[in-house]
PDB file of C-alpha atoms in Angstrom:
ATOM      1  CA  UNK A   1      77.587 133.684  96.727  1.00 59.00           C
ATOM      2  CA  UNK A   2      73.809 133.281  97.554  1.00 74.00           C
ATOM      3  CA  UNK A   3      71.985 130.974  95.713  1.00 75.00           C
ATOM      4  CA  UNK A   4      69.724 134.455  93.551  1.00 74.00           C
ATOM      5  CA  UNK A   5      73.510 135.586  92.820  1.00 72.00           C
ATOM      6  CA  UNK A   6      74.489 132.395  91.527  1.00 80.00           C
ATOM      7  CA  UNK A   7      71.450 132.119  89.343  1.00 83.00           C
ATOM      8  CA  UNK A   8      72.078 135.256  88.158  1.00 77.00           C
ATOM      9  CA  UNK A   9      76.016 134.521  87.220  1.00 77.00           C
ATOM     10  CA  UNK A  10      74.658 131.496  85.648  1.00 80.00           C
ATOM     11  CA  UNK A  11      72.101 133.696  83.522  1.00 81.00           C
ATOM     12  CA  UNK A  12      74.905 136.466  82.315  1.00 80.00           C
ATOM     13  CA  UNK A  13      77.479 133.754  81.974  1.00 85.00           C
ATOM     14  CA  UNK A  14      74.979 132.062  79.591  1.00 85.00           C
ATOM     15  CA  UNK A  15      73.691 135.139  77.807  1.00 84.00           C
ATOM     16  CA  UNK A  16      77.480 135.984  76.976  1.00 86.00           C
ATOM     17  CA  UNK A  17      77.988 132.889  75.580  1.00 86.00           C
ATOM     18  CA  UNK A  18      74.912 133.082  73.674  1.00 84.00           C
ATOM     19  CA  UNK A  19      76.085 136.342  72.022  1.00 86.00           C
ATOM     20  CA  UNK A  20      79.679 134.664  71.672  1.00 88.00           C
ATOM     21  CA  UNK A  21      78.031 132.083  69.975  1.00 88.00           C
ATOM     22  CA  UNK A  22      76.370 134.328  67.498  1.00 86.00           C
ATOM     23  CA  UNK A  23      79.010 136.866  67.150  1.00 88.00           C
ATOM     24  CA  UNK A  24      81.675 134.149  66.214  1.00 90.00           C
ATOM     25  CA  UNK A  25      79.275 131.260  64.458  1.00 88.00           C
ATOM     26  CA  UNK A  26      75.919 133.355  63.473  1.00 87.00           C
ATOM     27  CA  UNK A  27      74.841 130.453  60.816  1.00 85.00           C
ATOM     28  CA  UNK A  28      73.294 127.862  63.198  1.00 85.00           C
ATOM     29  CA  UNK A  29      72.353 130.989  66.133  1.00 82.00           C
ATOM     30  CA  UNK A  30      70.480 132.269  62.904  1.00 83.00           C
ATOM     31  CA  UNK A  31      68.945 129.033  61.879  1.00 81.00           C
ATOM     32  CA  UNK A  32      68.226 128.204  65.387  1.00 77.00           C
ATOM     33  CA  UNK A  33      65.694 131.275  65.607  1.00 76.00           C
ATOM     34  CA  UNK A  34      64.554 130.976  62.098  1.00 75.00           C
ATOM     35  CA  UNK A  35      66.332 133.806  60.504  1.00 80.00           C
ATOM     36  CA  UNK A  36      68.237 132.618  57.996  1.00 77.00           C
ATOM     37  CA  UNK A  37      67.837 132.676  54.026  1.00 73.00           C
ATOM     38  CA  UNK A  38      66.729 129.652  53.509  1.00 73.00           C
ATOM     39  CA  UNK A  39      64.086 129.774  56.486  1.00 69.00           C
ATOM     40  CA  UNK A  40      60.299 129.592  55.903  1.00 70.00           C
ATOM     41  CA  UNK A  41      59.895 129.073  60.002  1.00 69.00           C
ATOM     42  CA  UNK A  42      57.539 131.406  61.611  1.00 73.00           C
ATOM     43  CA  UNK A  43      59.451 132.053  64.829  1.00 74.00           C
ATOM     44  CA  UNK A  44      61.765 134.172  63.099  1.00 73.00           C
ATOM     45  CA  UNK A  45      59.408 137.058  63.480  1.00 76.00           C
ATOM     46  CA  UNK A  46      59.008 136.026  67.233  1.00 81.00           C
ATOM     47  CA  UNK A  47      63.048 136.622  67.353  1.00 80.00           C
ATOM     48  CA  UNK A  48      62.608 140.417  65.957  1.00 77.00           C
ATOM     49  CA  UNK A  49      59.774 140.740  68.502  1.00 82.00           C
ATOM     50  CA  UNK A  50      61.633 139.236  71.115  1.00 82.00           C
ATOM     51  CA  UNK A  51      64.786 141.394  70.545  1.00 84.00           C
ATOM     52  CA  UNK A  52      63.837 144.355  69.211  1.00 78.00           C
ATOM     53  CA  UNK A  53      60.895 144.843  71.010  1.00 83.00           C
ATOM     54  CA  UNK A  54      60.089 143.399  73.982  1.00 82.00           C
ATOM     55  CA  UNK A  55      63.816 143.361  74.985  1.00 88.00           C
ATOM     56  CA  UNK A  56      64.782 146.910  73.857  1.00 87.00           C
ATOM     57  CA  UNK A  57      61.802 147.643  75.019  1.00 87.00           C
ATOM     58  CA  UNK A  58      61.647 147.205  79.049  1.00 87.00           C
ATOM     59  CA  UNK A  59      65.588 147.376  79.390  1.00 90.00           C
ATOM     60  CA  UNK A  60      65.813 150.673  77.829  1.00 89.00           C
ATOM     61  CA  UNK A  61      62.534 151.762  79.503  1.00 88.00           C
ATOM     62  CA  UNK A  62      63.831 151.143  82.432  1.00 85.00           C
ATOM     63  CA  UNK A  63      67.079 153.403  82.362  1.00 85.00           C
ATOM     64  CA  UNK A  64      65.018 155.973  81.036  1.00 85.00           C
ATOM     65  CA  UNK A  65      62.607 155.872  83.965  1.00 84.00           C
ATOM     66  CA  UNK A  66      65.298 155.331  86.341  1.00 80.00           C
ATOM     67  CA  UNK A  67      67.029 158.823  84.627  1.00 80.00           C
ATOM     68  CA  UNK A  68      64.192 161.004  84.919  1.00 78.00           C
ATOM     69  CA  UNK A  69      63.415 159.961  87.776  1.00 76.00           C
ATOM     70  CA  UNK A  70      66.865 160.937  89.397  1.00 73.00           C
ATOM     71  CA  UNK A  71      66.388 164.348  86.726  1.00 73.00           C
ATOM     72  CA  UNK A  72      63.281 165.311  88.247  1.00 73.00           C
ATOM     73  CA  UNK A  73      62.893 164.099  91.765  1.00 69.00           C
ATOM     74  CA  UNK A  74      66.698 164.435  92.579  1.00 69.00           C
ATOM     75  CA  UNK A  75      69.547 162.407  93.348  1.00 66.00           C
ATOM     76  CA  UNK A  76      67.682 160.129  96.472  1.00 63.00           C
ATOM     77  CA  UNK A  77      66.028 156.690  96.280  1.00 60.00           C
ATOM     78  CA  UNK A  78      66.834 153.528  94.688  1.00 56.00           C
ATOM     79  CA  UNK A  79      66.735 154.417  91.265  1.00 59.00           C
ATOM     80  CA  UNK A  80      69.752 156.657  91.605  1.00 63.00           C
ATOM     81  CA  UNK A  81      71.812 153.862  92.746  1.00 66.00           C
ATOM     82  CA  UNK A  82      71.083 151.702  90.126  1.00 72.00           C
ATOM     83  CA  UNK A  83      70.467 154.452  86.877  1.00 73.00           C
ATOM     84  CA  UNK A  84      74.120 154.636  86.189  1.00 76.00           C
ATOM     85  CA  UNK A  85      75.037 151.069  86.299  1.00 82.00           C
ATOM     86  CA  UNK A  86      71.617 150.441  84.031  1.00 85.00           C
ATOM     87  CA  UNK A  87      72.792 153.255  81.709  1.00 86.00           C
ATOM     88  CA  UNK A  88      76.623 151.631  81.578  1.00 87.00           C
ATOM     89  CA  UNK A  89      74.992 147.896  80.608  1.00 90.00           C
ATOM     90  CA  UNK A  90      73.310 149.699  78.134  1.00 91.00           C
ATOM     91  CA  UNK A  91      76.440 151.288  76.582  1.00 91.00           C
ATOM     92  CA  UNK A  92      78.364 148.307  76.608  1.00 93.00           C
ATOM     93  CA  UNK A  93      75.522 146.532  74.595  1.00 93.00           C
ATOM     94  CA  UNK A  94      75.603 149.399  72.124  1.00 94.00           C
ATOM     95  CA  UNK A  95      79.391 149.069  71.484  1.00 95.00           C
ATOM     96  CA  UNK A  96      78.884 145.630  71.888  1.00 93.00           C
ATOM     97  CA  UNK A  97      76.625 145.909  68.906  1.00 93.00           C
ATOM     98  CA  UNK A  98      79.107 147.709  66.772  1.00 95.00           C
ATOM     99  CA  UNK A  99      81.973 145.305  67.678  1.00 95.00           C
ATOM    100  CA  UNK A 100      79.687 142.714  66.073  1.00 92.00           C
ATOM    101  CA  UNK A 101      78.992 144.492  63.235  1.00 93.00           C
ATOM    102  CA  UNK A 102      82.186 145.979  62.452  1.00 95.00           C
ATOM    103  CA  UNK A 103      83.265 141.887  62.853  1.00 94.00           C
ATOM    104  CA  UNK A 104      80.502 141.363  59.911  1.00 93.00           C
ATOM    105  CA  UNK A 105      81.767 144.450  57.573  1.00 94.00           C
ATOM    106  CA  UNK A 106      84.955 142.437  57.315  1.00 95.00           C
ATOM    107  CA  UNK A 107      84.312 138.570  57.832  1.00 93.00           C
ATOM    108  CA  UNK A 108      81.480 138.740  55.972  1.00 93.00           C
ATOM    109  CA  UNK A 109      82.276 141.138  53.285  1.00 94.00           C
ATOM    110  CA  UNK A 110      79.591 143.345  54.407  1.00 92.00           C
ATOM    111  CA  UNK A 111      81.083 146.485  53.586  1.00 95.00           C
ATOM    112  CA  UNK A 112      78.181 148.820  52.580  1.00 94.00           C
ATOM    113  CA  UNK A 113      77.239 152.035  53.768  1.00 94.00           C
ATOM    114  CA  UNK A 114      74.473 151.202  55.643  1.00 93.00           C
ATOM    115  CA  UNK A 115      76.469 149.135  58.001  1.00 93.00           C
ATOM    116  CA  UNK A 116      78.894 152.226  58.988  1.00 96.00           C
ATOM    117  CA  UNK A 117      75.824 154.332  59.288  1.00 95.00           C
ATOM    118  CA  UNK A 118      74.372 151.587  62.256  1.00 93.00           C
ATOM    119  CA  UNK A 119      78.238 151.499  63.423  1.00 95.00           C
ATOM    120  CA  UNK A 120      78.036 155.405  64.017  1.00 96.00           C
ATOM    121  CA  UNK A 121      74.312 155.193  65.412  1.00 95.00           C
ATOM    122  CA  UNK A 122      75.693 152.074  67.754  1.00 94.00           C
ATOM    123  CA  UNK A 123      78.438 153.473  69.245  1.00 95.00           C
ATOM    124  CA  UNK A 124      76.555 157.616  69.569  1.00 95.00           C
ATOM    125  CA  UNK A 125      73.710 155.433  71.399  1.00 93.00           C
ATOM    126  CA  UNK A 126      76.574 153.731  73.839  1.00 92.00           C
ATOM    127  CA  UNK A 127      78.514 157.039  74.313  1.00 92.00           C
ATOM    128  CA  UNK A 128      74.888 158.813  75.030  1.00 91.00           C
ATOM    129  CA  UNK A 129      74.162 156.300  77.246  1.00 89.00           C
ATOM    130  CA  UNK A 130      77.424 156.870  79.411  1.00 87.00           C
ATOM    131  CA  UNK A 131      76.915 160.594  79.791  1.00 82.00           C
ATOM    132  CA  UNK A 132      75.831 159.932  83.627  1.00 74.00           C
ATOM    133  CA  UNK A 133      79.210 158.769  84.231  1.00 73.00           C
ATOM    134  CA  UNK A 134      80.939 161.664  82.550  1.00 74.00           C
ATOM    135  CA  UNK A 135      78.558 163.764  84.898  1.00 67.00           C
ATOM    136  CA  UNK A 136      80.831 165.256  87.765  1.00 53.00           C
ATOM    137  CA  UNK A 137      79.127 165.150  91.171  1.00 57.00           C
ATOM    138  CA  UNK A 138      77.452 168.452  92.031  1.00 53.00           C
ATOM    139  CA  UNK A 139      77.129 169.614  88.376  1.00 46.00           C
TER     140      UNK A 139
END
């Protein structure tokens, strides 16, 4: 593997076990970006920046511009080649995100109904999101 591939395992490897890290120990992950209770650190509102905008944000973005572009300029180019594997990432973070939260409901005795509502939402967003693969070729 080429040195840019091997940067890049070493990035997803690490992300992973970032979200490992804060799926199965969230206390110091939340501490660590200044999210938890007993918190008064600014940077916490950096993290929901970070996160929930800026990363949502261009990744999302991105699959959506990659889509319409293949949905209104047709099937050619480099965006068609790389729309569907964007759009599957996507989906696996989605039911990624409901794995972790459906992990919560029970170890954490978060059992409420807003937390099955963002379950449903999660995984409707991931199987949304995977719709170009259920797409048969030609229609």
């Amino acid at each position: 593997m080429a040195v840019p591939g091997t940067a890049a395992f070493i990035a997803a490897l690490s992300g992973a076990g970032l979200g490992l890290t804060g799926l199965l120990n969230p206390q110091p992950i939340a501490r660590f970006v200044g999210l938890d209770r007993a918190s008064s650190a600014r940077h916490g509102v950096s993290e929901f920046r970070a996160t929930y905008g800026g990363f949502f944000l261009l990744s999302h973005g991105a699959v959506a511009f990659g889509l319409g572009t293949v949905l209104f300029d047709g099937p050619g180019g480099f965006w068609a080649g790389t729309t569907g594997a964007g759009a599957l990432v996507l989906a696996l973070g989605w039911f990624g995100a409901a794995i972790g939260r459906l992990v919560s409901i029970f170890a954490d005795r978060a059992n409420v109904a807003l937390n099955w509502g963002a379950v449903a939402f999660e995984l409707a967003m991931g199987a949304a999101l995977l719709a170009p693969w259920w797409a048969k070729p030609g229609g």
